[in-house]
Short mmCIF file of C-alpha atoms in Angstrom, two decimals:
data_model
loop_
_atom_site.label_atom_id
_atom_site.label_comp_id
_atom_site.label_asym_id
_atom_site.label_seq_id
_atom_site.Cartn_x
_atom_site.Cartn_y
_atom_site.Cartn_z
CA MET A 25 -0.22 -0.17 -0.34
CA SER A 26 1.39 3.60 -0.91
CA PRO A 27 1.78 6.13 2.02
CA LYS A 28 -0.92 8.41 0.42
CA LYS A 29 -3.41 5.00 0.66
CA GLN A 30 -2.41 4.73 4.07
CA TYR A 31 -2.87 7.76 5.11
CA TYR A 32 -6.46 7.70 3.43
CA GLU A 33 -7.09 4.97 5.22
CA ASN A 34 -5.71 6.08 8.40
CA LEU A 35 -7.77 9.29 7.96
CA ALA A 36 -10.71 7.42 7.19
CA ASP A 37 -10.58 5.01 10.21
CA SER A 38 -10.99 8.47 12.16
CA LEU A 39 -13.54 9.85 10.40
CA ILE A 40 -15.74 6.77 10.97
CA GLU A 41 -15.05 7.28 14.80
CA LYS A 42 -16.58 10.81 14.64
CA PHE A 43 -19.20 9.47 12.23
CA ASN A 44 -20.64 7.18 14.75
CA LEU A 45 -20.76 9.91 17.57
CA ARG A 46 -23.19 11.59 15.45
CA GLY A 47 -25.75 9.12 14.27
CA ILE A 48 -23.89 8.54 10.64
CA GLU A 49 -22.64 4.99 9.73
CA GLY A 50 -19.18 5.30 8.26
CA TYR A 51 -17.81 3.02 6.13
CA TYR A 52 -14.27 3.12 3.78
CA CYS A 53 -13.39 1.49 0.39
CA GLU A 54 -10.30 1.77 -1.44
CA ASN A 55 -11.44 2.39 -5.19
CA ALA A 56 -14.41 3.72 -7.11
CA ASP A 57 -15.03 -0.01 -7.90
CA GLU A 58 -15.21 -1.33 -4.32
CA ALA A 59 -17.19 1.85 -3.80
CA LEU A 60 -19.99 1.09 -6.33
CA ILE A 61 -20.28 -2.48 -4.94
CA MET A 62 -20.75 -1.03 -1.48
CA ALA A 63 -23.26 0.98 -2.65
CA LYS A 64 -25.26 -1.61 -4.21
CA ARG A 65 -25.01 -4.03 -0.73
CA PHE A 66 -27.29 -1.59 1.09
CA LEU A 67 -29.76 -1.73 -1.64
CA THR A 68 -33.36 -4.33 -0.81
CA PRO A 69 -35.04 -5.92 -3.24
CA GLY A 70 -37.85 -3.71 -4.96
CA CYS A 71 -36.89 -0.55 -3.40
CA SER A 72 -37.28 2.97 -4.50
CA ILE A 73 -34.23 4.80 -5.41
CA SER A 74 -33.54 8.48 -6.19
CA TRP A 75 -30.23 10.47 -6.09
CA GLY A 76 -29.13 14.36 -6.26
CA GLY A 77 -26.60 16.07 -8.92
CA SER A 78 -23.01 14.77 -8.33
CA GLU A 79 -20.18 14.06 -10.50
CA THR A 80 -18.86 11.66 -7.83
CA ILE A 81 -21.62 8.74 -8.27
CA GLU A 82 -21.41 9.29 -11.81
CA GLU A 83 -17.95 8.91 -11.90
CA ILE A 84 -17.86 5.18 -10.09
CA GLY A 85 -20.57 4.32 -12.73
CA LEU A 86 -23.52 3.95 -10.27
CA ILE A 87 -26.26 5.39 -12.17
CA PRO A 88 -26.23 3.23 -15.18
CA GLU A 89 -25.99 -0.02 -12.76
CA LEU A 90 -29.01 1.51 -11.32
CA GLU A 91 -30.77 1.85 -14.92
CA ALA A 92 -29.94 -2.19 -15.60
CA SER A 93 -31.75 -3.07 -12.55
CA ASP A 94 -34.95 -3.87 -11.59
CA TYR A 95 -35.38 -1.43 -8.75
CA ILE A 96 -38.10 1.72 -8.78
CA LEU A 97 -36.07 4.80 -10.08
CA TYR A 98 -37.07 8.25 -9.49
CA ASP A 99 -35.10 10.14 -11.77
CA ARG A 100 -35.85 14.04 -11.76
CA SER A 101 -33.96 14.56 -15.08
CA SER A 102 -36.38 12.71 -17.09
CA VAL A 103 -39.03 14.88 -16.37
CA LYS A 104 -39.54 18.88 -18.08
CA THR A 105 -42.67 20.32 -17.10
CA PRO A 106 -43.19 22.61 -13.94
CA GLU A 107 -46.11 19.96 -13.07
CA GLU A 108 -43.91 16.69 -13.85
CA LYS A 109 -40.95 17.90 -11.88
CA SER A 110 -43.61 18.43 -8.79
CA ALA A 111 -44.95 15.23 -8.71
CA MET A 112 -41.33 13.57 -9.30
CA TYR A 113 -40.32 15.55 -6.04
CA SER A 114 -43.36 14.23 -4.30
CA LYS A 115 -41.79 10.61 -5.33
CA ILE A 116 -38.42 11.51 -4.61
CA VAL A 117 -38.79 12.47 -0.99
CA THR A 118 -40.60 9.25 -0.30
CA SER A 119 -37.67 6.95 -1.60
CA ASP A 120 -36.37 4.19 0.60
CA TYR A 121 -32.80 5.22 -0.76
CA PHE A 122 -31.13 8.95 -1.63
CA PHE A 123 -27.60 8.67 -3.07
CA MET A 124 -25.68 11.77 -3.16
CA SER A 125 -22.00 13.14 -2.35
CA SER A 126 -21.27 15.67 0.36
CA ASN A 127 -19.05 18.87 -1.08
CA ALA A 128 -17.12 18.48 2.16
CA ILE A 129 -16.56 16.40 5.39
CA THR A 130 -14.98 17.85 8.19
CA LEU A 131 -12.38 16.44 10.44
CA ASP A 132 -14.88 15.99 13.53
CA GLY A 133 -17.50 13.82 11.07
CA GLN A 134 -19.48 16.84 9.93
CA LEU A 135 -20.75 17.14 6.19
CA VAL A 136 -21.09 20.69 4.52
CA ASN A 137 -23.11 20.98 1.62
CA ILE A 138 -24.21 23.88 -0.67
CA ASP A 139 -26.80 24.00 -3.21
CA ALA A 140 -28.88 26.06 -5.74
CA SER A 141 -32.33 25.01 -5.50
CA GLY A 142 -32.21 22.95 -2.55
CA ASN A 143 -33.73 19.70 -3.90
CA ARG A 144 -30.10 17.60 -2.85
CA VAL A 145 -29.71 18.78 0.61
CA ALA A 146 -33.58 18.87 1.50
CA CYS A 147 -33.74 15.37 0.64
CA LEU A 148 -30.27 14.79 3.09
CA ILE A 149 -32.16 16.70 5.81
CA THR A 150 -35.30 14.68 5.92
CA GLY A 151 -37.67 12.68 3.29
CA PRO A 152 -35.68 9.44 1.94
CA LYS A 153 -35.51 6.61 4.43
CA ASN A 154 -31.94 6.07 3.61
CA VAL A 155 -29.69 8.76 2.52
CA ILE A 156 -26.13 7.11 1.02
CA ILE A 157 -23.39 9.43 0.47
CA ILE A 158 -20.16 8.58 -1.62
CA ALA A 159 -17.09 10.74 -1.08
CA GLY A 160 -13.94 10.85 -2.15
CA MET A 161 -11.12 11.62 0.45
CA ASN A 162 -10.28 15.04 -1.20
CA LYS A 163 -13.64 16.05 0.11
CA ILE A 164 -12.11 16.33 3.50
CA VAL A 165 -11.29 19.42 5.55
CA THR A 166 -10.41 21.02 8.81
CA ASP A 167 -13.45 22.53 9.30
CA VAL A 168 -17.02 23.85 8.65
CA ASN A 169 -15.41 27.55 7.45
CA THR A 170 -12.88 25.73 5.20
CA GLY A 171 -15.72 23.34 4.03
CA ILE A 172 -17.62 26.91 2.75
CA GLU A 173 -14.46 27.99 1.02
CA ARG A 174 -13.42 24.83 -0.73
CA ILE A 175 -16.83 24.47 -2.30
CA ARG A 176 -17.14 28.26 -3.19
CA ASN A 177 -13.51 27.90 -4.63
CA MET A 178 -13.04 24.73 -5.50
CA ALA A 179 -16.40 22.92 -6.26
CA ALA A 180 -18.75 25.83 -7.52
CA PRO A 181 -16.28 26.98 -10.53
CA PRO A 182 -16.43 23.90 -12.11
CA ASN A 183 -19.80 23.18 -11.92
CA VAL A 184 -20.98 26.43 -13.12
CA THR A 185 -19.08 25.84 -16.08
CA ARG A 186 -19.85 22.23 -16.41
CA LEU A 187 -23.80 23.60 -16.65
CA GLY A 188 -22.85 26.35 -18.98
CA LEU A 189 -23.68 29.10 -16.41
CA HIS A 190 -22.74 32.76 -16.00
CA THR A 191 -21.22 33.44 -12.72
CA PRO A 192 -18.30 35.27 -11.79
CA CYS A 193 -16.56 32.13 -10.44
CA ALA A 194 -16.92 30.52 -13.89
CA GLU A 195 -14.79 33.58 -15.76
CA LEU A 196 -12.51 34.23 -12.16
CA GLY A 197 -12.06 30.61 -11.27
CA ARG A 198 -12.96 31.59 -7.82
CA CYS A 199 -15.67 33.14 -5.81
CA ALA A 200 -17.00 36.67 -5.84
CA ASN A 201 -20.12 35.91 -2.93
CA CYS A 202 -22.24 36.63 -5.97
CA LEU A 203 -25.85 37.23 -6.26
CA SER A 204 -26.24 36.79 -10.03
CA GLU A 205 -29.08 34.89 -11.44
CA ASP A 206 -27.38 31.87 -11.96
CA CYS A 207 -25.58 31.62 -8.78
CA ILE A 208 -25.35 27.77 -7.39
CA CYS A 209 -24.27 29.00 -3.98
CA CYS A 210 -28.05 29.57 -2.52
CA GLU A 211 -28.15 26.88 0.75
CA ILE A 212 -25.84 26.37 2.88
CA VAL A 213 -26.60 22.80 5.08
CA ILE A 214 -24.53 21.94 7.89
CA THR A 215 -25.11 18.12 9.20
CA ARG A 216 -23.52 17.38 12.74
CA LYS A 217 -25.51 14.98 13.30
CA SER A 218 -28.39 12.20 12.33
CA LYS A 219 -31.38 12.33 14.23
CA ILE A 220 -32.26 9.15 13.04
CA PRO A 221 -29.17 6.76 13.99
CA GLY A 222 -27.92 5.01 10.55
CA ARG A 223 -30.01 6.91 8.22
CA ILE A 224 -26.82 8.94 7.01
CA LYS A 225 -24.17 6.64 5.38
CA VAL A 226 -20.91 7.73 4.21
CA ILE A 227 -19.06 5.69 2.23
CA LEU A 228 -15.25 7.04 2.11
CA VAL A 229 -13.31 6.16 -0.98
CA GLY A 230 -9.71 6.40 -1.37
CA GLU A 231 -9.45 8.22 -4.62
CA GLU A 232 -10.27 11.71 -5.69
CA LEU A 233 -13.95 11.94 -6.79
CA GLY A 234 -15.90 14.63 -7.94
CA TYR A 235 -15.28 18.45 -7.50
#
């Protein structure tokens, strides 16, 4: 095992202990392939599944695996009209499993997320019976403030570029604390504890994934 991989594993062990204190289940996988296997291991026959926007779950190949399965999938990208979106969201919040990543995770086990419309963080907070978070070790930060800075300056700029949005960070490559029409930093949620023990499960991956 390389020194970096050993470091990731040691850090993950420490984080999992912190998660336990917060009612969050923590797991560690050495790579994306292991993370995909682990993620599917939680699922039960006939369950309903949805997910929030995440480059990480795309990178580990989770969506094609789900689409090729017999599970009930609620995919918000499959609907177009406001009425369809509203009906789909009603299904998503009652799903058995909701997949997402976390924009940042602090050394003491808190989850830091920033959303545009808030649909992803809303499901993290309440609704789906289980929330499964998959996060590369590049998402680990020292504290909440560092996490917010990381999201604004390292995650938001490439995300708005990917989405073709027009914000100052898309041009500058760093946060300008904007209030532009295309701003995706609208809702900031800090998860310091899971009120329902074990509802939130975090799979840490010993690779750099997502933004």
